[in-house]
């Protein structure tokens, strides 16, 4: 293959590499947001719960708020736990054995091409996971808003 073709495969590989690096950064950013949301959830519940606690035994509104707290907290914990299956890298030992030490060794063009295709598959697999995580994060934030609203009703009710 020509140097020109090698450069084209390298360009595709570098573009794919940048895409998967942005995807990993998105996951890390999401987890940071979830951490902030979890802290907000705990603080809101502690604040409003302490205001509503003077009305013992707890009424329906208080139990509803506590239930929403449990649901949103569980959703947030699911998002923060590092679940297996993410694909952000290729095992160097596999690359060495499959490309460099293979008999005969594979060309640089083959390496760039196959790595770009591998990264594309990884991006597709990760996209599905990121998509449902964004939905769960959104649901968790909505539930937190509902929880605060329920706490406010619980506090205002005589």
Coordinates of N, CA, C and O in Angstrom, one line a residue:
X1 N 0.8 -1.2 0.0 CA 0.0 0.0 0.0 C 0.9 1.2 0.0 O 2.0 1.2 0.5
X2 N 0.3 2.3 -0.4 CA 1.1 3.5 -0.6 C 1.1 4.3 0.7 O 0.3 4.1 1.6
X3 N 2.1 5.3 0.8 CA 2.1 6.1 1.9 C 0.8 7.0 2.0 O 0.4 7.3 3.1
X4 N 0.3 7.3 0.9 CA -1.0 8.1 0.8 C -2.1 7.3 1.5 O -2.9 7.8 2.2
X5 N -2.2 6.0 1.2 CA -3.2 5.2 1.8 C -3.0 5.0 3.3 O -4.0 5.1 4.1
X6 N -1.8 4.9 3.7 CA -1.5 4.8 5.1 C -1.9 6.0 5.8 O -2.5 6.0 6.9
X7 N -1.7 7.2 5.3 CA -2.1 8.5 5.8 C -3.6 8.6 5.9 O -4.1 9.1 6.9
X8 N -4.3 8.1 5.0 CA -5.8 8.1 5.0 C -6.3 7.2 6.1 O -7.2 7.6 6.8
X9 N -5.8 6.0 6.2 CA -6.2 5.1 7.3 C -5.8 5.7 8.7 O -6.6 5.6 9.6
X10 N -4.7 6.4 8.8 CA -4.3 7.0 10.0 C -5.3 8.1 10.4 O -5.6 8.3 11.5
X11 N -5.7 8.9 9.4 CA -6.7 10.0 9.6 C -8.0 9.4 10.1 O -8.5 10.0 11.1
X12 N -8.5 8.3 9.6 CA -9.7 7.7 10.0 C -9.5 7.2 11.5 O -10.4 7.4 12.3
X13 N -8.4 6.6 11.7 CA -8.1 6.1 13.1 C -8.1 7.2 14.1 O -8.7 7.1 15.2
X14 N -7.4 8.3 13.8 CA -7.3 9.4 14.7 C -8.6 10.0 14.9 O -8.9 10.5 16.1
X15 N -9.5 10.1 13.9 CA -10.8 10.6 14.1 C -11.6 9.7 15.0 O -12.3 10.2 15.9
X16 N -11.5 8.4 14.8 CA -12.2 7.4 15.7 C -11.7 7.5 17.1 O -12.5 7.5 18.1
X17 N -10.4 7.7 17.3 CA -9.8 7.8 18.6 C -10.3 9.0 19.3 O -10.7 8.9 20.5
X18 N -10.4 10.1 18.6 CA -10.9 11.3 19.2 C -12.4 11.2 19.6 O -12.8 11.7 20.7
X19 N -13.2 10.4 18.8 CA -14.6 10.2 19.1 C -14.7 9.4 20.4 O -15.6 9.7 21.3
X20 N -13.9 8.4 20.5 CA -14.1 7.5 21.7 C -13.5 8.2 23.0 O -14.1 8.0 24.1
X21 N -12.6 9.1 22.8 CA -12.1 9.9 23.9 C -13.1 10.9 24.4 O -13.3 11.1 25.6
X22 N -13.8 11.5 23.5 CA -14.9 12.4 23.8 C -16.1 11.6 24.5 O -16.7 12.1 25.5
X23 N -16.3 10.4 24.1 CA -17.3 9.6 24.7 C -17.0 9.2 26.1 O -17.8 9.3 27.0
X24 N -15.7 8.9 26.4 CA -15.3 8.6 27.7 C -15.3 9.9 28.6 O -15.7 9.8 29.8
X25 N -15.0 11.0 28.0 CA -15.1 12.3 28.8 C -16.6 12.5 29.1 O -16.9 13.0 30.2
X26 N -17.5 12.2 28.2 CA -18.9 12.4 28.5 C -19.4 11.5 29.6 O -20.2 12.0 30.5
X27 N -18.9 10.3 29.7 CA -19.3 9.4 30.8 C -18.7 9.9 32.1 O -19.5 10.0 33.1
X28 N -17.5 10.4 32.1 CA -17.0 11.0 33.3 C -17.7 12.2 33.8 O -18.0 12.4 35.0
X29 N -18.1 13.0 32.8 CA -18.9 14.2 33.1 C -20.2 13.9 33.7 O -20.7 14.5 34.6
X30 N -20.9 12.8 33.1 CA -22.2 12.4 33.6 C -22.0 11.9 35.0 O -22.9 12.2 35.9
X31 N -21.0 11.1 35.3 CA -20.8 10.6 36.7 C -20.6 11.8 37.7 O -21.1 11.7 38.8
X32 N -19.9 12.8 37.2 CA -19.7 14.0 38.1 C -21.1 14.6 38.4 O -21.3 15.0 39.5
X33 N -21.9 14.8 37.3 CA -23.2 15.3 37.5 C -24.1 14.5 38.5 O -24.8 15.0 39.3
X34 N -24.0 13.2 38.3 CA -24.7 12.3 39.2 C -24.3 12.5 40.7 O -25.1 12.5 41.6
X35 N -23.0 12.6 40.9 CA -22.5 12.9 42.2 C -23.0 14.1 42.8 O -23.4 14.2 44.0
X36 N -23.1 15.2 42.0 CA -23.7 16.4 42.5 C -25.1 16.3 42.7 O -25.6 16.8 43.7
X37 N -25.8 15.6 41.9 CA -27.3 15.4 42.0 C -27.5 14.5 43.3 O -28.5 14.8 44.0
X38 N -26.7 13.5 43.5 CA -26.9 12.7 44.7 C -26.7 13.6 46.0 O -27.5 13.4 47.0
X39 N -25.7 14.4 46.0 CA -25.4 15.3 47.2 C -26.6 16.2 47.4 O -27.1 16.4 48.5
X40 N -27.1 16.8 46.3 CA -28.3 17.6 46.3 C -29.5 16.9 46.9 O -30.2 17.5 47.7
X41 N -29.7 15.7 46.5 CA -30.8 14.9 46.9 C -30.7 14.7 48.4 O -31.7 14.8 49.2
X42 N -29.6 14.3 48.9 CA -29.4 14.0 50.3 C -29.6 15.3 51.1 O -30.3 15.3 52.2
X43 N -29.0 16.4 50.7 CA -29.2 17.7 51.4 C -30.6 18.2 51.4 O -31.1 18.6 52.5
X44 N -31.3 18.1 50.3 CA -32.7 18.5 50.2 C -33.5 17.6 51.2 O -34.4 18.1 51.9
X45 N -33.3 16.3 51.2 CA -34.1 15.4 52.0 C -33.8 15.7 53.5 O -34.7 15.7 54.3
X46 N -32.5 15.9 53.8 CA -32.2 16.2 55.2 C -32.8 17.5 55.6 O -33.4 17.6 56.8
X47 N -32.8 18.6 54.8 CA -33.4 19.9 55.1 C -34.9 19.8 55.3 O -35.4 20.1 56.3
X48 N -35.5 19.3 54.2 CA -37.0 19.3 54.3 C -37.5 18.2 55.3 O -38.5 18.4 55.9
X49 N -36.8 17.1 55.4 CA -37.2 16.1 56.3 C -37.1 16.5 57.7 O -38.0 16.2 58.5
X50 N -36.1 17.3 58.0 CA -36.0 17.9 59.4 C -37.2 18.9 59.7 O -37.7 18.9 60.8
X51 N -37.6 19.6 58.7 CA -38.7 20.5 58.9 C -40.0 19.8 59.1 O -40.9 20.2 59.8
X52 N -40.1 18.6 58.4 CA -41.4 17.9 58.4 C -41.4 16.9 59.6 O -42.5 16.4 59.9
X53 N -40.2 16.6 60.2 CA -40.2 15.6 61.2 C -40.9 16.0 62.5 O -41.2 15.1 63.3
X54 N -41.2 17.3 62.7 CA -41.9 17.6 63.9 C -43.3 17.1 63.9 O -44.0 17.2 64.9
X55 N -43.8 16.6 62.8 CA -45.2 16.1 62.7 C -45.1 14.6 62.7 O -45.2 13.9 61.7
X56 N -44.9 14.1 63.9 CA -44.9 12.6 64.1 C -46.2 12.1 64.6 O -46.9 12.8 65.4
X57 N -46.7 11.0 64.2 CA -46.1 10.1 63.2 C -46.1 10.7 61.8 O -46.9 11.6 61.5
X58 N -45.3 10.1 61.0 CA -45.2 10.6 59.6 C -46.6 10.4 58.9 O -47.1 9.3 59.0
X59 N -47.0 11.4 58.1 CA -48.2 11.2 57.3 C -47.9 10.7 55.9 O -46.8 10.4 55.6
X60 N -49.0 10.7 55.1 CA -48.8 10.2 53.7 C -47.8 11.0 52.9 O -47.1 10.5 52.1
X61 N -47.9 12.3 53.1 CA -47.0 13.2 52.3 C -45.5 13.0 52.6 O -44.7 12.9 51.8
X62 N -45.3 12.8 53.9 CA -43.9 12.6 54.3 C -43.4 11.2 53.8 O -42.3 11.1 53.3
X63 N -44.2 10.2 53.9 CA -43.8 8.9 53.4 C -43.7 8.9 51.8 O -42.8 8.3 51.3
X64 N -44.5 9.7 51.2 CA -44.4 9.8 49.7 C -43.0 10.5 49.4 O -42.3 10.0 48.5
X65 N -42.7 11.5 50.1 CA -41.4 12.2 49.9 C -40.2 11.2 50.2 O -39.2 11.2 49.4
X66 N -40.3 10.5 51.3 CA -39.2 9.5 51.6 C -39.1 8.5 50.5 O -38.0 8.1 50.1
X67 N -40.3 8.0 50.0 CA -40.2 7.0 48.9 C -39.6 7.6 47.7 O -38.8 6.9 47.0
X68 N -39.9 8.8 47.3 CA -39.3 9.5 46.2 C -37.7 9.6 46.4 O -36.9 9.5 45.5
X69 N -37.4 9.9 47.6 CA -35.9 10.0 47.9 C -35.3 8.7 47.7 O -34.2 8.6 47.1
X70 N -35.9 7.6 48.1 CA -35.3 6.3 48.0 C -35.2 5.9 46.5 O -34.1 5.5 46.0
X71 N -36.2 6.2 45.7 CA -36.2 5.9 44.3 C -35.1 6.7 43.6 O -34.3 6.1 42.8
X72 N -35.1 8.0 43.8 CA -34.1 8.8 43.1 C -32.7 8.5 43.5 O -31.7 8.5 42.7
X73 N -32.5 8.2 44.8 CA -31.1 7.8 45.3 C -30.7 6.5 44.6 O -29.5 6.4 44.3
X74 N -31.6 5.5 44.5 CA -31.2 4.2 43.9 C -30.8 4.4 42.4 O -29.8 3.9 42.0
X75 N -31.6 5.3 41.7 CA -31.3 5.5 40.3 C -29.9 6.2 40.2 O -29.1 5.8 39.4
X76 N -29.6 7.1 41.1 CA -28.3 7.8 41.1 C -27.1 6.8 41.4 O -26.1 6.9 40.8
X77 N -27.4 5.9 42.4 CA -26.3 5.0 42.7 C -26.0 4.0 41.5 O -24.9 3.7 41.2
X78 N -27.1 3.6 40.9 CA -26.9 2.8 39.7 C -26.0 3.5 38.6 O -25.2 2.8 38.0
X79 N -26.2 4.8 38.5 CA -25.4 5.5 37.5 C -24.0 5.7 37.9 O -23.1 5.8 37.1
X80 N -23.8 5.8 39.2 CA -22.4 6.1 39.7 C -21.5 4.8 39.8 O -20.3 4.9 39.6
X81 N -22.2 3.7 40.0 CA -21.4 2.4 40.1 C -20.7 2.1 38.7 O -21.4 2.2 37.7
X82 N -19.4 1.9 38.7 CA -18.8 1.6 37.5 C -19.1 0.1 37.0 O -18.5 -0.8 37.4
X83 N -20.1 0.1 36.1 CA -20.5 -1.2 35.6 C -19.6 -1.7 34.6 O -19.0 -0.9 33.8
X84 N -19.4 -3.0 34.4 CA -18.5 -3.6 33.4 C -19.1 -3.5 32.0 O -20.3 -3.3 31.9
X85 N -18.2 -3.6 31.0 CA -18.7 -3.7 29.7 C -18.4 -2.5 28.8 O -18.6 -2.5 27.6
X86 N -17.9 -1.4 29.4 CA -17.5 -0.2 28.7 C -16.3 -0.6 27.8 O -15.4 -1.4 28.3
X87 N -16.2 -0.1 26.6 CA -15.1 -0.4 25.7 C -14.4 1.0 25.4 O -14.9 1.7 24.5
X88 N -13.3 1.2 26.0 CA -12.5 2.5 25.7 C -11.1 2.2 25.2 O -10.4 3.1 24.8
X89 N -10.7 1.0 25.3 CA -9.3 0.7 24.8 C -9.2 -0.7 24.3 O -10.0 -1.6 24.5
X90 N -8.2 -0.9 23.6 CA -7.8 -2.2 23.0 C -6.6 -2.8 23.8 O -5.7 -2.0 24.0
X91 N -6.6 -4.0 24.1 CA -5.5 -4.6 24.9 C -4.3 -4.6 24.1 O -4.2 -5.2 23.0
X92 N -3.2 -4.0 24.5 CA -2.0 -3.9 23.8 C -1.4 -5.3 23.5 O -0.8 -5.5 22.4
X93 N -1.5 -6.2 24.4 CA -0.9 -7.6 24.1 C -1.6 -8.2 22.9 O -0.9 -8.9 22.2
X94 N -2.9 -8.0 22.7 CA -3.6 -8.5 21.6 C -3.1 -7.9 20.3 O -2.9 -8.5 19.3
X95 N -2.9 -6.6 20.4 CA -2.4 -5.8 19.2 C -1.0 -6.4 18.8 O -0.7 -6.6 17.6
X96 N -0.1 -6.5 19.8 CA 1.2 -7.0 19.5 C 1.2 -8.4 18.9 O 1.8 -8.7 17.9
X97 N 0.4 -9.3 19.5 CA 0.4 -10.7 19.0 C -0.4 -10.8 17.7 O 0.1 -11.6 16.8
X98 N -1.4 -10.0 17.5 CA -2.2 -10.2 16.2 C -1.6 -9.4 15.1 O -1.9 -9.7 13.9
X99 N -0.8 -8.4 15.3 CA -0.3 -7.5 14.2 C 1.2 -7.5 14.1 O 1.7 -7.7 13.0
X100 N 1.9 -7.3 15.2 CA 3.3 -7.1 15.1 C 4.0 -8.4 15.1 O 4.9 -8.7 14.3
X101 N 3.6 -9.4 16.0 CA 4.3 -10.6 16.1 C 3.6 -11.7 15.3 O 4.0 -12.9 15.4
X102 N 2.6 -11.4 14.5 CA 1.9 -12.4 13.7 C 2.9 -12.8 12.6 O 3.9 -12.2 12.2
X103 N 2.6 -14.0 12.0 CA 3.4 -14.6 10.9 C 2.6 -14.7 9.7 O 1.7 -15.5 9.6
X104 N 2.7 -13.8 8.7 CA 3.6 -12.7 8.7 C 3.0 -11.5 9.4 O 1.8 -11.4 9.6
X105 N 3.9 -10.5 9.8 CA 3.3 -9.3 10.5 C 2.4 -8.6 9.6 O 2.5 -8.5 8.4
X106 N 1.3 -8.0 10.2 CA 0.4 -7.2 9.5 C 0.9 -5.8 9.1 O 1.8 -5.3 9.9
X107 N 0.4 -5.2 8.1 CA 0.9 -3.9 7.7 C 0.3 -2.8 8.6 O -0.7 -3.0 9.4
X108 N 1.0 -1.7 8.6 CA 0.5 -0.5 9.4 C -0.9 -0.1 8.9 O -1.7 0.3 9.7
X109 N -1.2 -0.2 7.6 CA -2.5 0.2 7.1 C -3.6 -0.7 7.7 O -4.6 -0.3 8.1
X110 N -3.2 -2.0 7.8 CA -4.2 -3.0 8.5 C -4.4 -2.6 9.9 O -5.6 -2.7 10.4
X111 N -3.4 -2.2 10.6 CA -3.5 -1.9 12.0 C -4.4 -0.6 12.2 O -5.4 -0.6 12.9
X112 N -4.2 0.4 11.4 CA -5.0 1.6 11.4 C -6.4 1.3 11.1 O -7.4 1.7 11.8
X113 N -6.6 0.5 10.0 CA -8.0 0.2 9.5 C -8.7 -0.6 10.6 O -9.9 -0.2 11.0
X114 N -8.1 -1.7 11.1 CA -8.8 -2.5 12.0 C -9.1 -1.8 13.4 O -10.1 -2.1 14.0
X115 N -8.1 -1.0 13.8 CA -8.3 -0.3 15.1 C -9.5 0.7 14.9 O -10.3 0.9 15.8
X116 N -9.5 1.4 13.8 CA -10.6 2.3 13.5 C -12.0 1.6 13.5 O -13.0 2.1 14.1
X117 N -12.0 0.4 12.9 CA -13.3 -0.4 12.9 C -13.6 -0.9 14.3 O -14.8 -0.9 14.7
X118 N -12.6 -1.3 15.1 CA -12.8 -1.7 16.5 C -13.4 -0.6 17.3 O -14.4 -0.7 18.1
X119 N -12.8 0.6 17.1 CA -13.3 1.8 17.9 C -14.7 2.1 17.5 O -15.5 2.5 18.4
X120 N -15.0 2.0 16.2 CA -16.4 2.3 15.8 C -17.4 1.3 16.5 O -18.4 1.8 16.9
X121 N -17.0 0.1 16.6 CA -17.9 -0.9 17.3 C -18.0 -0.5 18.7 O -19.1 -0.6 19.3
X122 N -16.9 -0.1 19.3 CA -16.9 0.2 20.8 C -17.8 1.5 21.0 O -18.6 1.5 21.9
X123 N -17.7 2.4 20.1 CA -18.5 3.6 20.2 C -20.0 3.3 20.1 O -20.8 3.8 20.9
X124 N -20.3 2.4 19.2 CA -21.7 2.0 19.0 C -22.2 1.4 20.3 O -23.4 1.6 20.8
X125 N -21.5 0.4 20.8 CA -21.9 -0.2 22.1 C -22.0 0.7 23.2 O -22.9 0.6 24.0
X126 N -21.0 1.6 23.4 CA -21.1 2.6 24.5 C -22.2 3.6 24.3 O -22.8 4.0 25.3
X127 N -22.5 3.9 23.1 CA -23.6 4.9 22.8 C -24.9 4.4 23.4 O -25.7 5.2 24.0
X128 N -25.2 3.1 23.3 CA -26.5 2.6 23.8 C -26.5 2.7 25.3 O -27.5 3.1 25.9
X129 N -25.4 2.4 26.0 CA -25.3 2.5 27.4 C -25.4 4.0 27.9 O -26.1 4.3 28.8
X130 N -24.7 4.9 27.2 CA -24.8 6.3 27.5 C -26.2 6.8 27.3 O -26.7 7.7 28.1
X131 N -26.9 6.4 26.3 CA -28.3 6.8 26.1 C -29.2 6.5 27.2 O -29.9 7.4 27.7
X132 N -29.2 5.2 27.7 CA -30.1 4.9 28.8 C -29.7 5.6 30.0 O -30.5 6.0 30.9
X133 N -28.3 5.8 30.2 CA -27.9 6.5 31.4 C -28.4 8.0 31.4 O -28.8 8.5 32.5
X134 N -28.4 8.7 30.3 CA -29.0 10.0 30.2 C -30.4 10.0 30.6 O -30.9 10.9 31.3
X135 N -31.2 9.0 30.1 CA -32.6 8.9 30.5 C -32.8 8.7 32.0 O -33.7 9.3 32.6
X136 N -32.0 7.8 32.6 CA -32.1 7.6 34.0 C -31.7 8.8 34.8 O -32.3 9.2 35.8
X137 N -30.6 9.6 34.3 CA -30.3 10.8 35.0 C -31.4 11.8 34.9 O -31.7 12.5 35.9
X138 N -32.0 12.0 33.8 CA -33.1 12.9 33.6 C -34.3 12.5 34.5 O -34.9 13.3 35.2
X139 N -34.6 11.2 34.6 CA -35.7 10.7 35.4 C -35.4 11.0 36.9 O -36.2 11.4 37.7
X140 N -34.1 10.8 37.3 CA -33.7 11.0 38.7 C -33.9 12.5 39.0 O -34.3 12.8 40.1
X141 N -33.5 13.4 38.1 CA -33.6 14.8 38.4 C -35.1 15.2 38.5 O -35.5 16.0 39.4
X142 N -36.0 14.7 37.7 CA -37.4 15.0 37.7 C -38.0 14.4 39.0 O -38.8 15.1 39.7
X143 N -37.6 13.2 39.4 CA -38.0 12.7 40.7 C -37.6 13.6 41.9 O -38.3 13.8 42.8
X144 N -36.4 14.1 41.8 CA -35.9 15.0 42.9 C -36.8 16.2 43.0 O -37.2 16.6 44.1
X145 N -37.1 16.8 41.8 CA -38.0 18.0 41.8 C -39.4 17.6 42.4 O -39.9 18.3 43.3
X146 N -39.9 16.4 42.1 CA -41.1 16.0 42.7 C -41.0 15.8 44.2 O -41.9 16.1 44.9
X147 N -39.9 15.2 44.6 CA -39.7 15.0 46.0 C -39.7 16.3 46.8 O -40.3 16.4 47.8
X148 N -39.0 17.3 46.3 CA -39.0 18.6 46.9 C -40.4 19.2 47.0 O -40.8 19.7 48.0
X149 N -41.2 19.0 45.9 CA -42.6 19.5 45.9 C -43.4 18.8 46.9 O -44.2 19.4 47.6
X150 N -43.2 17.5 47.1 CA -44.0 16.7 48.0 C -43.6 17.2 49.5 O -44.4 17.3 50.4
X151 N -42.2 17.4 49.7 CA -41.8 17.9 51.0 C -42.5 19.2 51.3 O -42.9 19.4 52.5
X152 N -42.5 20.1 50.3 CA -43.2 21.4 50.6 C -44.6 21.2 51.0 O -45.1 21.9 51.9
X153 N -45.3 20.3 50.3 CA -46.7 20.1 50.6 C -46.8 19.5 52.1 O -47.7 19.9 52.9
X154 N -45.9 18.5 52.4 CA -45.9 17.9 53.7 C -45.7 18.9 54.8 O -46.3 18.8 55.9
X155 N -44.8 19.9 54.5 CA -44.5 20.9 55.5 C -45.7 21.9 55.7 O -46.0 22.3 56.8
X156 N -46.3 22.2 54.6 CA -47.4 23.2 54.6 C -48.7 22.6 55.2 O -49.5 23.4 55.7
X157 N -48.9 21.3 55.1 CA -50.1 20.7 55.6 C -50.1 20.8 57.1 O -49.2 20.5 57.8
X158 N -51.3 21.1 57.7 CA -51.4 21.2 59.2 C -51.4 19.8 59.8 O -51.6 18.8 59.3

